[in-house]
Short mmCIF file of C-alpha atoms and ligand atoms in Angstrom, two decimals:
data_model
loop_
_atom_site.label_atom_id
_atom_site.label_comp_id
_atom_site.label_asym_id
_atom_site.label_seq_id
_atom_site.Cartn_x
_atom_site.Cartn_y
_atom_site.Cartn_z
CA MET A 675 -48.56 -24.49 -73.96
CA LYS A 676 -47.53 -24.09 -70.46
CA ILE A 677 -47.01 -25.57 -67.24
CA ASN A 678 -48.70 -23.07 -64.54
CA LYS A 679 -49.33 -22.73 -60.62
CA ILE A 680 -52.47 -25.88 -61.26
CA ASP A 681 -50.62 -28.11 -63.12
CA GLU A 682 -47.55 -27.82 -60.57
CA LYS A 683 -50.46 -29.23 -57.67
CA LEU A 684 -51.57 -31.65 -59.62
CA LEU A 685 -47.96 -33.19 -60.20
CA ASP A 686 -47.33 -33.16 -56.92
CA TYR A 687 -50.84 -34.97 -56.24
CA ILE A 688 -50.02 -37.32 -58.21
CA SER A 689 -46.59 -38.15 -57.60
CA GLN A 690 -47.12 -39.02 -53.88
CA GLU A 691 -49.97 -41.41 -54.74
CA LYS A 692 -52.10 -43.15 -56.68
CA THR A 693 -55.56 -39.85 -57.29
CA SER A 694 -59.45 -39.44 -58.16
CA GLY A 695 -59.63 -37.28 -61.02
CA GLU A 696 -62.96 -35.93 -58.26
CA PHE A 697 -60.75 -35.82 -56.01
CA LEU A 698 -58.17 -33.16 -58.22
CA ALA A 699 -61.12 -31.24 -60.11
CA LYS A 700 -62.53 -30.43 -55.67
CA GLU A 701 -58.84 -29.88 -54.62
CA LEU A 702 -57.92 -28.08 -57.58
CA GLY A 703 -61.28 -26.38 -58.06
CA ILE A 704 -61.52 -26.77 -61.75
CA SER A 705 -63.60 -29.57 -63.65
CA ARG A 706 -63.39 -33.70 -64.42
CA THR A 707 -62.19 -33.01 -67.88
CA ALA A 708 -60.27 -29.86 -67.47
CA VAL A 709 -58.27 -32.92 -64.86
CA TRP A 710 -58.34 -35.19 -68.12
CA LYS A 711 -57.23 -32.18 -70.28
CA ARG A 712 -54.34 -31.26 -67.89
CA ILE A 713 -53.32 -35.02 -67.49
CA ASN A 714 -52.79 -35.23 -71.10
CA LYS A 715 -51.10 -31.63 -71.98
CA LEU A 716 -48.56 -33.49 -68.90
CA LYS A 717 -48.11 -36.62 -71.07
CA LYS A 718 -47.24 -34.44 -73.80
CA TYR A 719 -44.10 -32.87 -72.04
CA GLY A 720 -42.54 -36.16 -71.12
CA TYR A 721 -44.47 -37.09 -68.28
CA GLU A 722 -45.15 -40.66 -67.91
CA ILE A 723 -48.94 -40.86 -66.09
CA GLU A 724 -50.41 -43.98 -65.86
CA SER A 725 -55.08 -43.30 -66.43
CA SER A 726 -57.17 -45.79 -64.85
CA LYS A 727 -60.54 -45.70 -63.86
CA SER A 728 -59.30 -45.41 -59.81
CA GLY A 729 -57.42 -42.04 -60.74
CA TYR A 730 -53.94 -40.17 -61.88
CA LYS A 731 -50.30 -42.01 -60.97
CA LEU A 732 -47.03 -40.26 -61.89
CA LEU A 733 -45.19 -43.09 -63.20
CA LYS A 734 -41.10 -41.82 -62.58
CA PRO A 735 -39.66 -39.80 -60.45
CA ASP A 736 -39.96 -36.54 -61.19
CA GLU A 737 -37.33 -35.18 -62.16
CA SER A 738 -38.16 -31.81 -64.36
CA LEU A 739 -37.06 -29.20 -63.84
CA LEU A 740 -40.08 -27.53 -62.86
CA PRO A 741 -40.28 -24.72 -60.31
CA ASN A 742 -42.45 -27.58 -57.87
CA ASN A 743 -40.09 -29.56 -58.53
CA LEU A 744 -36.56 -27.29 -58.34
CA LYS A 745 -38.12 -25.89 -54.80
CA LYS A 746 -38.33 -29.38 -52.98
CA ILE A 747 -34.57 -30.30 -53.33
CA LEU A 748 -33.25 -26.52 -53.28
CA LYS A 749 -31.04 -25.84 -50.15
CA THR A 750 -29.87 -22.25 -50.56
CA ARG A 751 -30.52 -19.05 -48.96
CA PHE A 752 -30.68 -16.55 -52.80
CA ILE A 753 -29.95 -18.11 -55.46
CA GLY A 754 -32.65 -19.22 -57.34
CA LYS A 755 -35.55 -18.44 -54.85
CA GLU A 756 -36.80 -16.67 -57.10
CA TYR A 757 -36.52 -18.65 -60.93
CA ILE A 758 -38.00 -18.45 -63.90
CA TYR A 759 -38.91 -21.36 -66.56
CA PHE A 760 -39.35 -21.38 -69.53
CA GLN A 761 -39.50 -24.34 -71.83
CA GLU A 762 -38.91 -22.35 -74.37
CA ILE A 763 -36.03 -19.45 -75.01
CA ASP A 764 -34.37 -17.28 -77.43
CA SER A 765 -31.61 -17.03 -74.98
CA THR A 766 -31.52 -17.03 -70.77
CA ASN A 767 -28.99 -14.34 -70.99
CA ASN A 768 -30.65 -12.17 -73.56
CA TYR A 769 -33.40 -12.96 -71.14
CA ALA A 770 -31.78 -11.90 -68.06
CA LYS A 771 -29.94 -8.69 -69.78
CA ASN A 772 -33.67 -6.90 -70.84
CA HIS A 773 -35.21 -8.09 -67.17
CA PRO A 774 -32.90 -5.65 -65.01
CA GLU A 775 -35.55 -5.79 -62.20
CA LEU A 776 -34.82 -9.36 -61.86
CA LYS A 777 -33.83 -9.72 -57.83
CA HIS A 778 -30.08 -10.87 -56.79
CA GLY A 779 -29.89 -14.73 -56.94
CA THR A 780 -32.66 -15.63 -59.92
CA VAL A 781 -32.45 -18.27 -62.07
CA VAL A 782 -33.50 -18.16 -65.27
CA LEU A 783 -34.06 -21.26 -67.08
CA ALA A 784 -35.32 -22.87 -70.77
CA GLU A 785 -35.19 -26.70 -71.19
CA ASN A 786 -34.96 -25.41 -75.44
CA GLN A 787 -32.47 -22.03 -76.64
CA ILE A 788 -33.03 -21.24 -80.34
CA ALA A 789 -30.32 -18.32 -80.23
CA GLY A 790 -27.84 -19.87 -77.18
CA LYS A 791 -24.66 -17.41 -77.38
CA GLY A 792 -21.63 -17.73 -76.70
CA ARG A 793 -18.53 -15.04 -76.14
CA LYS A 794 -18.68 -12.80 -79.51
CA GLY A 795 -21.71 -13.77 -80.93
CA ARG A 796 -20.64 -17.32 -81.08
CA LYS A 797 -23.35 -19.74 -81.16
CA TRP A 798 -24.65 -22.89 -78.12
CA VAL A 799 -26.01 -24.92 -78.90
CA SER A 800 -28.80 -26.44 -76.26
CA ALA A 801 -30.30 -29.49 -77.28
CA PRO A 802 -34.38 -29.03 -75.39
CA GLN A 803 -34.66 -30.72 -72.39
CA LYS A 804 -31.60 -33.05 -72.76
CA GLY A 805 -29.03 -30.80 -71.64
CA LEU A 806 -28.74 -27.70 -67.70
CA TYR A 807 -28.79 -23.90 -69.28
CA PHE A 808 -29.30 -21.68 -67.45
CA SER A 809 -28.98 -17.76 -66.24
CA ILE A 810 -27.33 -16.05 -62.34
CA VAL A 811 -28.50 -12.70 -62.00
CA LEU A 812 -26.07 -11.45 -59.06
CA HIS A 813 -25.46 -7.82 -57.29
CA PRO A 814 -22.35 -8.19 -57.11
CA GLN A 815 -20.46 -4.09 -55.90
CA ILE A 816 -17.17 -5.04 -56.71
CA ASP A 817 -14.33 -3.58 -58.39
CA VAL A 818 -14.04 -3.53 -62.06
CA SER A 819 -10.97 -4.60 -62.08
CA GLN A 820 -11.83 -8.33 -60.02
CA ILE A 821 -13.80 -9.47 -62.95
CA LEU A 822 -11.51 -12.10 -64.30
CA LYS A 823 -10.91 -13.05 -60.90
CA PHE A 824 -14.14 -13.40 -59.67
CA SER A 825 -15.54 -15.57 -63.36
CA LEU A 826 -13.41 -17.82 -61.91
CA THR A 827 -15.70 -18.88 -59.33
CA PHE A 828 -18.15 -20.43 -61.61
CA PRO A 829 -16.79 -22.49 -63.31
CA TYR A 830 -14.51 -23.92 -59.83
CA ALA A 831 -18.67 -24.16 -58.76
CA VAL A 832 -19.88 -25.68 -61.31
CA LYS A 833 -17.04 -28.71 -60.93
CA LEU A 834 -16.75 -28.85 -57.65
CA ALA A 835 -21.25 -30.05 -57.78
CA LEU A 836 -20.44 -33.05 -60.10
CA ASP A 837 -17.30 -34.31 -58.93
CA LYS A 838 -19.41 -35.58 -56.21
CA TYR A 839 -21.32 -37.90 -59.74
CA VAL A 840 -18.20 -38.51 -62.00
CA LYS A 841 -14.93 -40.01 -62.33
CA ASN A 842 -13.77 -38.83 -64.64
CA ASP A 843 -11.60 -34.74 -63.57
CA ILE A 844 -13.09 -32.12 -64.68
CA TYR A 845 -10.10 -29.63 -66.44
CA ILE A 846 -11.27 -25.72 -66.32
CA LYS A 847 -9.88 -23.94 -69.33
CA PHE A 848 -8.95 -20.17 -69.38
CA PRO A 849 -11.64 -17.88 -68.63
CA ASN A 850 -14.13 -20.19 -67.75
CA ASP A 851 -15.26 -23.80 -69.80
CA LEU A 852 -14.92 -27.10 -68.43
CA TYR A 853 -14.09 -30.36 -70.21
CA MET A 854 -13.48 -33.36 -69.63
CA ASN A 855 -11.57 -35.93 -71.66
CA ASN A 856 -9.57 -32.97 -73.51
CA LYS A 857 -13.52 -32.88 -75.00
CA LYS A 858 -15.77 -29.33 -73.75
CA PHE A 859 -19.12 -30.22 -71.53
CA ALA A 860 -19.59 -26.74 -69.79
CA GLY A 861 -19.08 -23.51 -70.98
CA ILE A 862 -20.29 -20.53 -68.97
CA LEU A 863 -20.81 -16.33 -70.24
CA LEU A 864 -20.44 -13.77 -67.99
CA GLU A 865 -22.04 -9.67 -68.73
CA SER A 866 -21.38 -8.03 -67.31
CA GLU A 867 -23.37 -4.09 -66.76
CA ILE A 868 -20.22 -1.71 -64.42
CA GLU A 869 -21.38 1.82 -62.82
CA GLY A 870 -17.98 3.92 -62.62
CA ASP A 871 -15.57 1.31 -61.18
CA GLN A 872 -17.93 -1.05 -60.09
CA LEU A 873 -19.71 -4.23 -61.50
CA THR A 874 -23.01 -3.72 -60.75
CA ARG A 875 -24.86 -6.92 -62.15
CA VAL A 876 -24.05 -9.47 -63.72
CA ILE A 877 -25.11 -12.73 -65.57
CA VAL A 878 -23.67 -14.90 -65.59
CA GLY A 879 -25.14 -17.72 -68.42
CA ILE A 880 -24.72 -21.34 -67.87
CA GLY A 881 -24.74 -24.22 -70.71
CA ILE A 882 -23.83 -27.77 -69.17
CA ASN A 883 -23.86 -30.78 -71.55
CA VAL A 884 -25.54 -33.21 -69.14
CA ASN A 885 -27.73 -35.63 -70.65
CA ASN A 886 -26.40 -34.57 -74.48
CA ASP A 887 -25.96 -37.47 -77.48
CA PRO A 888 -23.40 -37.20 -79.39
CA GLU A 889 -25.27 -36.49 -82.42
CA ASP A 890 -26.44 -32.99 -80.51
CA PHE A 891 -22.46 -31.31 -80.94
CA GLU A 892 -22.47 -31.96 -84.85
CA GLY A 893 -21.42 -29.41 -86.83
CA LEU A 894 -19.25 -27.85 -83.49
CA GLU A 895 -15.48 -26.56 -84.59
CA VAL A 896 -14.93 -27.73 -81.22
CA PRO A 897 -14.09 -31.31 -79.52
CA ALA A 898 -17.45 -31.15 -77.16
CA THR A 899 -19.56 -33.76 -74.97
CA SER A 900 -21.98 -34.75 -72.35
CA LEU A 901 -21.73 -35.89 -69.15
CA LYS A 902 -23.57 -38.62 -70.54
CA ILE A 903 -20.66 -40.00 -73.71
CA GLU A 904 -18.24 -39.74 -70.43
CA GLU A 905 -19.79 -41.26 -67.98
CA GLY A 906 -22.12 -43.51 -69.95
CA LYS A 907 -25.43 -42.96 -67.19
CA THR A 908 -28.28 -40.21 -67.29
CA PHE A 909 -28.01 -38.05 -65.26
CA ASN A 910 -30.71 -36.02 -63.20
CA ARG A 911 -30.89 -32.52 -63.94
CA ALA A 912 -33.43 -31.13 -61.43
CA LYS A 913 -30.53 -33.16 -58.62
CA THR A 914 -27.63 -31.50 -60.67
CA LEU A 915 -29.21 -27.80 -60.62
CA ALA A 916 -29.71 -28.01 -57.12
CA ASP A 917 -26.70 -28.97 -55.89
CA ILE A 918 -24.69 -26.49 -58.87
CA LEU A 919 -26.66 -23.63 -57.69
CA LYS A 920 -26.00 -24.45 -54.05
CA TYR A 921 -22.35 -24.48 -54.48
CA VAL A 922 -22.34 -21.74 -56.61
CA GLU A 923 -23.50 -19.54 -53.51
CA ASP A 924 -21.81 -21.02 -51.81
CA ILE A 925 -18.44 -20.14 -53.80
CA TYR A 926 -19.47 -16.70 -54.26
CA LEU A 927 -19.41 -15.66 -50.74
CA GLN A 928 -17.02 -17.58 -49.80
CA CYS A 929 -14.80 -15.41 -52.53
CA LEU A 930 -16.68 -11.94 -51.39
CA GLU A 931 -15.67 -12.54 -47.82
CA GLY A 932 -11.96 -13.25 -48.89
CA HIS A 933 -12.15 -16.65 -47.03
CA MET A 934 -10.93 -19.02 -50.78
CA ASP A 935 -8.27 -18.84 -52.10
CA ILE A 936 -10.07 -19.20 -55.17
CA ILE A 937 -7.68 -18.10 -57.92
CA SER A 938 -4.79 -21.41 -56.48
CA LYS A 939 -8.20 -23.52 -56.47
CA VAL A 940 -8.14 -23.01 -60.19
CA ASN A 941 -5.06 -23.42 -60.55
CA GLU A 942 -5.09 -26.89 -59.34
CA ILE A 943 -7.09 -27.76 -62.29
CA LEU A 944 -6.33 -25.49 -65.12
CA LEU A 945 -6.64 -27.54 -67.89
CA TRP A 946 -3.11 -27.27 -70.25
CA LYS A 947 -0.82 -26.75 -67.99
CA GLY A 948 3.13 -27.19 -69.19
CA LYS A 949 1.59 -27.92 -72.62
CA THR A 950 2.79 -25.26 -75.35
CA VAL A 951 -1.14 -23.42 -76.15
CA LYS A 952 -1.50 -20.94 -79.02
CA VAL A 953 -3.52 -17.09 -78.09
CA LYS A 954 -5.00 -15.58 -80.35
CA ASP A 955 -6.85 -11.97 -79.57
CA ASN A 956 -8.33 -10.77 -82.24
CA ASN A 957 -5.19 -9.71 -84.09
CA SER A 958 -2.61 -10.58 -82.20
CA GLU A 959 -2.04 -14.50 -81.79
CA LEU A 960 0.50 -15.54 -79.45
CA THR A 961 2.67 -19.51 -78.34
CA GLY A 962 4.18 -20.51 -75.44
CA ILE A 963 3.77 -23.03 -72.49
CA LEU A 964 1.19 -22.84 -70.26
CA ILE A 965 2.38 -21.41 -66.70
CA GLY A 966 -0.65 -20.78 -65.49
CA LEU A 967 -2.46 -18.45 -63.80
CA ASP A 968 -1.02 -15.22 -61.83
CA GLN A 969 -2.40 -13.20 -59.02
CA SER A 970 -4.46 -11.67 -61.69
CA ALA A 971 -6.32 -14.44 -63.17
CA GLY A 972 -4.13 -13.61 -66.27
CA LEU A 973 -2.77 -16.89 -68.49
CA ARG A 974 0.77 -17.05 -67.77
CA ILE A 975 2.20 -18.29 -71.20
CA MET A 976 6.29 -18.68 -71.25
CA THR A 977 6.95 -17.44 -74.94
CA GLU A 978 10.52 -17.97 -77.58
CA ASP A 979 10.41 -14.10 -76.15
CA GLY A 980 10.07 -14.41 -72.34
CA GLU A 981 6.99 -14.88 -70.27
CA LYS A 982 4.09 -12.84 -71.04
CA VAL A 983 0.07 -12.72 -69.72
CA ILE A 984 -2.79 -12.52 -70.97
CA TYR A 985 -6.48 -11.49 -70.10
CA SER A 986 -8.52 -12.77 -72.93
CA GLY A 987 -7.81 -14.23 -76.87
CA ASP A 988 -9.50 -17.64 -77.61
CA LEU A 989 -7.17 -20.87 -75.97
CA THR A 990 -6.48 -23.56 -78.33
CA LEU A 991 -3.32 -26.31 -77.84
CA ARG A 992 -0.94 -26.73 -80.99
CA THR A 993 -1.67 -29.29 -82.34
CA ASN A 994 1.77 -29.14 -85.34
P1 ATP B 1342 -13.69 -22.02 -77.60
O1 ATP B 1342 -14.52 -21.67 -78.65
O2 ATP B 1342 -13.25 -22.73 -77.26
O3 ATP B 1342 -14.48 -23.16 -76.79
P2 ATP B 1342 -15.08 -20.35 -75.44
O4 ATP B 1342 -14.92 -20.86 -74.93
O5 ATP B 1342 -14.93 -18.66 -74.95
O6 ATP B 1342 -14.06 -20.94 -76.57
P3 ATP B 1342 -17.26 -19.19 -76.82
O7 ATP B 1342 -16.71 -18.19 -77.27
O8 ATP B 1342 -18.34 -18.21 -75.42
O9 ATP B 1342 -16.26 -20.77 -76.54
O10 ATP B 1342 -18.25 -19.77 -77.79
C1 ATP B 1342 -19.08 -20.79 -77.88
C2 ATP B 1342 -18.27 -22.20 -79.20
O11 ATP B 1342 -18.83 -23.06 -77.32
C3 ATP B 1342 -17.97 -21.81 -79.93
O12 ATP B 1342 -16.47 -21.95 -80.48
C4 ATP B 1342 -19.35 -23.28 -80.10
O13 ATP B 1342 -18.63 -24.16 -80.86
C5 ATP B 1342 -18.64 -24.39 -79.17
N1 ATP B 1342 -19.90 -25.44 -78.39
C6 ATP B 1342 -20.91 -23.82 -78.42
N2 ATP B 1342 -22.14 -25.36 -78.07
C7 ATP B 1342 -21.50 -26.41 -77.89
C8 ATP B 1342 -22.31 -27.25 -76.67
N3 ATP B 1342 -23.06 -27.64 -76.93
N4 ATP B 1342 -21.08 -28.04 -75.76
C9 ATP B 1342 -19.58 -27.37 -76.49
N5 ATP B 1342 -19.46 -26.43 -76.89
C10 ATP B 1342 -20.16 -26.00 -77.74
C1 BTN B 1343 -18.92 -20.68 -73.86
O1 BTN B 1343 -18.85 -21.54 -74.66
O2 BTN B 1343 -18.61 -19.92 -73.93
C2 BTN B 1343 -20.35 -19.88 -73.62
C3 BTN B 1343 -22.07 -20.54 -73.71
C4 BTN B 1343 -22.42 -20.35 -72.32
C5 BTN B 1343 -24.13 -20.36 -72.38
C6 BTN B 1343 -25.48 -21.25 -71.92
S1 BTN B 1343 -26.51 -21.90 -71.76
C7 BTN B 1343 -27.21 -20.61 -71.04
C8 BTN B 1343 -26.86 -19.00 -71.33
N1 BTN B 1343 -27.72 -18.66 -72.56
C9 BTN B 1343 -26.90 -17.76 -73.55
O3 BTN B 1343 -27.10 -17.84 -74.57
N2 BTN B 1343 -25.49 -18.82 -73.02
C10 BTN B 1343 -25.75 -19.18 -71.60
#
């Protein structure tokens, strides 16, 4: 079962006013029975549609992430202009990785991921229809030495986009998770392709718990939350997505053009600054006070043996 262009057109008509089956059949070039079948299909997808003798009407405003709806509200120049939507997929990052032909700025989104992933083969739990799970394909042409700094663009952009809607403070956990009230509500996975010393293609996978409920996080080892749980209201995912894509585009361009000191910006909202943390990387472990980011976006830790800078690893708060 898939939503196609005809369904999208049908939704457009019935979201504006009550529209007769006869009119829809004529405009869409299909039979009245085919219109009726499509309406039933849309209802199965969760659309609330009033059906009466005089026609069909979409009851709730269309907050779906379907292409026709997103296009209406998206204000970007290139991010999301090509938009690939799935009801279900293994992982949007995998899809983007396996499709090298995707253009700069393409967004791949899924309502459900059955093999959503984080770093090092870890899992990203994607409760269907509740969160935002998408990947942005970018062709940045920057030096590999800039990757860490460049990667800060994305959590920072997501934070700024969400700040408009939330009362709680949002923090960035090094290198690119988002936290609220000491719980993780979003994670970002960057997968890069490199030629020589240039970063040629990056897949920015963003997972955000938006309207997820507490039971969606059962069994996770990190304390997880969603915007709905922390803010006590449900969010319009389409509008949230459109805003995030706009911020990502603006900040990405500002950083590339050298108009933004992203390191200082992220330093201001870095999670656990001044706290004692542990950083684990493969076989090494380091404990110390988190000072902040250095000029290459490495993490400065004051240990008993003096200051150390780390560029990767798993960061946790020391509890004992
Ligand atoms: P951390 O484990 O500290 O979050 P990380 O941010 O680098 O590390 P990954 O190593 O990419 O994350 O692994 C994904 C992590 O996210 C796993 O620890 C997993 O428990 C957690 N996780 C999976 N799904 C969700 C979700 N929907 N919300 C919040 N956290 C999740
Ligand atoms: C993390 O927690 O550190 C990273 C999680 C990244 C999850 C997103 S959801 C969309 C994209 N597709 C995936 O399989 N992973 C990323």
